Amino acid sequence: MRLSNGARLPMVGFGTALVKDAVVIKKALDLGYRHFDCAWFYGTEEAVGEGLADFVASGRRDELFVVSKVWNTHHRPADVRKSCEESLARLRLPSLDLLLVHWPNAWLPGSTPEAPQPDEGVTLAETWAAMEALVDEGKVRALGVSNFSIKQVEELLKTARHKPVVNQVELHPLCSQRKLVGVLRRMGVTCVAYSPLGGQSVVLPNELLDREEVTRVAQSAGKSNAQVLLKWNIQRGVPVIAKTVNPARAEENLVGMYDWKLSYEQKAALDELDRGQRFISYPWSEWADPEEGGVAKPSKAFGY
Ligand SMILES: NC(=O)c1ccc[n+]([C@@H]2O[C@H](COP(=O)([O-])OP(=O)(O)OC[C@H]3O[C@@H](n4cnc5c(N)ncnc54)[C@H](OP(=O)(O)O)[C@@H]3O)[C@@H](O)[C@H]2O)c1
């Protein structure tokens, strides 16, 4: 799909959280994956860089879409730069296709997800301006956010020179966030689905993938549970990032995925699961009221 900066984002991306082996990345490339979702925080960028190296050395860098993210302890401008430069060095790339603010939360150095200490000394506008400088220098092609609400995107748009092209958020049938996806789409911000299969049970157990309702749809479509979950997002125009270290599953998640569709009834059966249930939610992640902001009920960010 085309992002608002004109760049092409492959609809099925490869998640790299907990991917520690470069061979997994090489196999993903062989299967046809070109969109790799990385982050400074995952601690896996060296393995990803090693996995991508031969492909890049063969002159095919432009076929790739590589994303990284600025972690919560790196929101101060000097740390934004350091984070990006470290990601680039580990990924062995001269530039990123997309750099995201990982979460809207700024934390003091040394904070962990278990013991976060808010950093009151930096604003999102300052973090964003530091990221914009990286675009100006050619280190990053486009900017985006992750885990942002409509209102937080609207706030950012008030000062942004380079507009966010993506908001990467948790999206699957149990957490469809229709208003967020639709309103941001009209603002030129594409929502990208993370944990589209229900996640890796790192924060909360995956109660999606093996659900009876999902199995029923999968059986009627003659596909796997994972395939119908990915297709549910793809069919509504939302790119997905799924992670697997298993080559057979990596193939299942990508190959032939554009050759079939969910029927209206199959899509509707998955739509019915929506209950705003997240698998990535920490005590410190304050989710905004989903009705706040946007066209139907504008936030106060623009003064209307
Ligand atoms: N921006 C953010 O805050 C944020 C948060 C979370 C995730 N992410 C990104 O999104 C990516 C994906 O999310 P995620 O890793 O949380 O979860 P996910 O992709 O929804 O699910 C991954 C889990 O599903 C399994 N799996 C993958 N394909 C499968 C298949 N075809 N059949 C059965 N099981 C399958 C994987 O196991 P195996 O590996 O053993 O196959 C793994 O346990 C991450 O890697 C990361 O890049 C971003």
PDB file of C-alpha atoms in Angstrom, residues 116-259:
ATOM      1  CA  PRO A 116       9.166   3.313  34.645  1.00  0.00           C
ATOM      2  CA  GLN A 117       9.998   6.819  35.837  1.00  0.00           C
ATOM      3  CA  PRO A 118       8.332   9.530  33.719  1.00  0.00           C
ATOM      4  CA  ASP A 119      10.656  12.112  32.159  1.00  0.00           C
ATOM      5  CA  GLU A 120       8.922  15.476  32.566  1.00  0.00           C
ATOM      6  CA  GLY A 121      11.864  17.277  30.933  1.00  0.00           C
ATOM      7  CA  VAL A 122      10.994  16.567  27.305  1.00  0.00           C
ATOM      8  CA  THR A 123       7.861  17.015  25.185  1.00  0.00           C
ATOM      9  CA  LEU A 124       6.713  14.923  22.248  1.00  0.00           C
ATOM     10  CA  ALA A 125       7.127  18.000  20.023  1.00  0.00           C
ATOM     11  CA  GLU A 126      10.832  18.132  20.998  1.00  0.00           C
ATOM     12  CA  THR A 127      11.278  14.413  20.362  1.00  0.00           C
ATOM     13  CA  TRP A 128       9.577  14.817  16.997  1.00  0.00           C
ATOM     14  CA  ALA A 129      11.751  17.787  16.005  1.00  0.00           C
ATOM     15  CA  ALA A 130      14.845  15.666  16.711  1.00  0.00           C
ATOM     16  CA  MET A 131      13.427  12.930  14.481  1.00  0.00           C
ATOM     17  CA  GLU A 132      12.686  15.472  11.755  1.00  0.00           C
ATOM     18  CA  ALA A 133      16.344  16.512  11.772  1.00  0.00           C
ATOM     19  CA  LEU A 134      17.217  12.885  10.965  1.00  0.00           C
ATOM     20  CA  VAL A 135      14.901  13.045   7.939  1.00  0.00           C
ATOM     21  CA  ASP A 136      16.524  16.301   6.820  1.00  0.00           C
ATOM     22  CA  GLU A 137      19.931  14.604   6.999  1.00  0.00           C
ATOM     23  CA  GLY A 138      18.779  11.575   4.985  1.00  0.00           C
ATOM     24  CA  LYS A 139      19.208   9.065   7.815  1.00  0.00           C
ATOM     25  CA  VAL A 140      15.465   8.372   7.861  1.00  0.00           C
ATOM     26  CA  ARG A 141      13.001   8.508   4.944  1.00  0.00           C
ATOM     27  CA  ALA A 142       9.769   8.938   6.913  1.00  0.00           C
ATOM     28  CA  LEU A 143       8.477   9.269  10.457  1.00  0.00           C
ATOM     29  CA  GLY A 144       5.661   7.707  12.401  1.00  0.00           C
ATOM     30  CA  VAL A 145       4.328   6.871  15.812  1.00  0.00           C
ATOM     31  CA  SER A 146       3.229   3.790  17.697  1.00  0.00           C
ATOM     32  CA  ASN A 147       0.660   3.271  20.425  1.00  0.00           C
ATOM     33  CA  PHE A 148      -0.721   6.787  19.849  1.00  0.00           C
ATOM     34  CA  SER A 149      -4.376   7.816  20.210  1.00  0.00           C
ATOM     35  CA  ILE A 150      -6.206  10.052  17.725  1.00  0.00           C
ATOM     36  CA  LYS A 151      -5.778  12.951  20.111  1.00  0.00           C
ATOM     37  CA  GLN A 152      -2.037  12.390  20.468  1.00  0.00           C
ATOM     38  CA  VAL A 153      -1.659  12.309  16.670  1.00  0.00           C
ATOM     39  CA  GLU A 154      -3.659  15.531  16.408  1.00  0.00           C
ATOM     40  CA  GLU A 155      -1.389  17.181  18.991  1.00  0.00           C
ATOM     41  CA  LEU A 156       1.664  16.121  17.032  1.00  0.00           C
ATOM     42  CA  LEU A 157       0.247  17.441  13.758  1.00  0.00           C
ATOM     43  CA  LYS A 158       0.042  20.913  15.315  1.00  0.00           C
ATOM     44  CA  THR A 159       3.840  21.253  15.274  1.00  0.00           C
ATOM     45  CA  ALA A 160       5.059  18.596  12.820  1.00  0.00           C
ATOM     46  CA  ARG A 161       7.021  19.669   9.733  1.00  0.00           C
ATOM     47  CA  HIS A 162       7.286  16.057   8.578  1.00  0.00           C
ATOM     48  CA  LYS A 163       3.903  14.473   9.237  1.00  0.00           C
ATOM     49  CA  PRO A 164       3.599  10.999  10.734  1.00  0.00           C
ATOM     50  CA  VAL A 165       2.760   8.512   7.971  1.00  0.00           C
ATOM     51  CA  VAL A 166       2.082   5.533  10.251  1.00  0.00           C
ATOM     52  CA  ASN A 167       0.634   4.745  13.674  1.00  0.00           C
ATOM     53  CA  GLN A 168       1.616   1.186  14.613  1.00  0.00           C
ATOM     54  CA  VAL A 169      -0.890  -0.229  17.094  1.00  0.00           C
ATOM     55  CA  GLU A 170      -2.342  -3.516  18.298  1.00  0.00           C
ATOM     56  CA  LEU A 171      -5.031  -4.564  15.805  1.00  0.00           C
ATOM     57  CA  HIS A 172      -6.842  -7.879  15.456  1.00  0.00           C
ATOM     58  CA  PRO A 173     -10.481  -8.975  15.652  1.00  0.00           C
ATOM     59  CA  LEU A 174     -10.584  -8.702  19.472  1.00  0.00           C
ATOM     60  CA  CYS A 175      -9.198  -5.157  19.253  1.00  0.00           C
ATOM     61  CA  SER A 176     -10.308  -3.678  15.945  1.00  0.00           C
ATOM     62  CA  GLN A 177     -10.057   0.042  16.893  1.00  0.00           C
ATOM     63  CA  ARG A 178     -12.223   1.007  13.913  1.00  0.00           C
ATOM     64  CA  LYS A 179     -12.457   4.678  14.763  1.00  0.00           C
ATOM     65  CA  LEU A 180      -8.708   5.050  15.228  1.00  0.00           C
ATOM     66  CA  VAL A 181      -8.012   3.290  11.910  1.00  0.00           C
ATOM     67  CA  GLY A 182     -10.662   5.225   9.963  1.00  0.00           C
ATOM     68  CA  VAL A 183     -10.049   8.702  11.336  1.00  0.00           C
ATOM     69  CA  LEU A 184      -6.278   8.467  11.006  1.00  0.00           C
ATOM     70  CA  ARG A 185      -6.624   7.134   7.462  1.00  0.00           C
ATOM     71  CA  ARG A 186      -8.485  10.317   6.535  1.00  0.00           C
ATOM     72  CA  MET A 187      -5.614  12.315   8.061  1.00  0.00           C
ATOM     73  CA  GLY A 188      -3.081  10.442   5.885  1.00  0.00           C
ATOM     74  CA  VAL A 189      -1.810   8.288   8.752  1.00  0.00           C
ATOM     75  CA  THR A 190      -1.882   4.521   8.052  1.00  0.00           C
ATOM     76  CA  CYS A 191      -2.506   2.286  11.032  1.00  0.00           C
ATOM     77  CA  VAL A 192      -0.260  -0.791  10.915  1.00  0.00           C
ATOM     78  CA  ALA A 193      -1.264  -3.886  12.907  1.00  0.00           C
ATOM     79  CA  TYR A 194       1.126  -5.240  15.481  1.00  0.00           C
ATOM     80  CA  SER A 195       0.418  -8.532  17.290  1.00  0.00           C
ATOM     81  CA  PRO A 196      -2.092  -9.352  14.511  1.00  0.00           C
ATOM     82  CA  LEU A 197      -2.148 -12.990  15.681  1.00  0.00           C
ATOM     83  CA  GLY A 198      -2.674 -12.042  19.312  1.00  0.00           C
ATOM     84  CA  GLY A 199       0.983 -11.722  20.282  1.00  0.00           C
ATOM     85  CA  GLN A 200       3.627 -13.870  21.877  1.00  0.00           C
ATOM     86  CA  SER A 201       2.118 -14.043  25.374  1.00  0.00           C
ATOM     87  CA  VAL A 202       4.989 -11.877  26.643  1.00  0.00           C
ATOM     88  CA  VAL A 203       2.645  -9.463  28.416  1.00  0.00           C
ATOM     89  CA  LEU A 204      -0.755 -11.204  28.428  1.00  0.00           C
ATOM     90  CA  PRO A 205      -1.615 -14.716  27.164  1.00  0.00           C
ATOM     91  CA  ASN A 206      -2.717 -15.045  23.524  1.00  0.00           C
ATOM     92  CA  GLU A 207      -6.443 -15.767  23.691  1.00  0.00           C
ATOM     93  CA  LEU A 208      -7.043 -15.170  19.997  1.00  0.00           C
ATOM     94  CA  LEU A 209      -5.210 -17.604  17.761  1.00  0.00           C
ATOM     95  CA  ASP A 210      -6.885 -20.808  18.917  1.00  0.00           C
ATOM     96  CA  ARG A 211     -10.321 -19.380  19.624  1.00  0.00           C
ATOM     97  CA  GLU A 212     -13.240 -21.497  18.541  1.00  0.00           C
ATOM     98  CA  GLU A 213     -14.788 -18.679  16.459  1.00  0.00           C
ATOM     99  CA  VAL A 214     -11.494 -18.192  14.590  1.00  0.00           C
ATOM    100  CA  THR A 215     -11.144 -21.934  13.974  1.00  0.00           C
ATOM    101  CA  ARG A 216     -14.684 -22.049  12.597  1.00  0.00           C
ATOM    102  CA  VAL A 217     -13.943 -19.258  10.089  1.00  0.00           C
ATOM    103  CA  ALA A 218     -10.614 -20.875   9.176  1.00  0.00           C
ATOM    104  CA  GLN A 219     -12.284 -24.222   8.494  1.00  0.00           C
ATOM    105  CA  SER A 220     -14.970 -22.635   6.330  1.00  0.00           C
ATOM    106  CA  ALA A 221     -12.318 -20.719   4.363  1.00  0.00           C
ATOM    107  CA  GLY A 222     -10.025 -23.745   4.045  1.00  0.00           C
ATOM    108  CA  LYS A 223      -7.194 -21.704   5.585  1.00  0.00           C
ATOM    109  CA  SER A 224      -5.280 -21.702   8.866  1.00  0.00           C
ATOM    110  CA  ASN A 225      -6.326 -19.659  11.900  1.00  0.00           C
ATOM    111  CA  ALA A 226      -3.288 -17.412  11.409  1.00  0.00           C
ATOM    112  CA  GLN A 227      -4.155 -16.810   7.750  1.00  0.00           C
ATOM    113  CA  VAL A 228      -7.739 -15.730   8.403  1.00  0.00           C
ATOM    114  CA  LEU A 229      -6.585 -13.395  11.202  1.00  0.00           C
ATOM    115  CA  LEU A 230      -4.011 -11.737   8.944  1.00  0.00           C
ATOM    116  CA  LYS A 231      -6.476 -11.537   6.071  1.00  0.00           C
ATOM    117  CA  TRP A 232      -9.066  -9.844   8.310  1.00  0.00           C
ATOM    118  CA  ASN A 233      -6.739  -6.841   8.685  1.00  0.00           C
ATOM    119  CA  ILE A 234      -5.382  -6.928   5.114  1.00  0.00           C
ATOM    120  CA  GLN A 235      -8.899  -6.942   3.702  1.00  0.00           C
ATOM    121  CA  ARG A 236      -9.724  -3.716   5.571  1.00  0.00           C
ATOM    122  CA  GLY A 237      -6.567  -2.101   4.180  1.00  0.00           C
ATOM    123  CA  VAL A 238      -4.445  -2.497   7.311  1.00  0.00           C
ATOM    124  CA  PRO A 239      -0.876  -3.782   6.823  1.00  0.00           C
ATOM    125  CA  VAL A 240       0.144  -6.509   9.303  1.00  0.00           C
ATOM    126  CA  ILE A 241       3.396  -7.368  11.029  1.00  0.00           C
ATOM    127  CA  ALA A 242       3.468 -10.983  12.166  1.00  0.00           C
ATOM    128  CA  LYS A 243       6.411 -12.596  13.898  1.00  0.00           C
ATOM    129  CA  THR A 244       7.525 -16.177  13.643  1.00  0.00           C
ATOM    130  CA  VAL A 245      10.832 -17.994  13.960  1.00  0.00           C
ATOM    131  CA  ASN A 246       9.329 -21.016  12.209  1.00  0.00           C
ATOM    132  CA  PRO A 247       9.942 -21.061   8.409  1.00  0.00           C
ATOM    133  CA  ALA A 248       6.769 -23.071   7.646  1.00  0.00           C
ATOM    134  CA  ARG A 249       4.687 -20.510   9.536  1.00  0.00           C
ATOM    135  CA  ALA A 250       6.564 -17.646   7.871  1.00  0.00           C
ATOM    136  CA  GLU A 251       5.542 -19.128   4.524  1.00  0.00           C
ATOM    137  CA  GLU A 252       1.949 -19.652   5.671  1.00  0.00           C
ATOM    138  CA  ASN A 253       1.717 -16.007   6.767  1.00  0.00           C
ATOM    139  CA  LEU A 254       2.873 -14.593   3.402  1.00  0.00           C
ATOM    140  CA  VAL A 255       2.860 -16.888   0.395  1.00  0.00           C
ATOM    141  CA  GLY A 256      -0.431 -16.913  -1.530  1.00  0.00           C
ATOM    142  CA  MET A 257      -2.034 -14.491   0.897  1.00  0.00           C
ATOM    143  CA  TYR A 258      -3.193 -12.217  -1.938  1.00  0.00           C
ATOM    144  CA  ASP A 259      -4.906 -15.021  -3.876  1.00  0.00           C
TER     145      ASP A 259
END
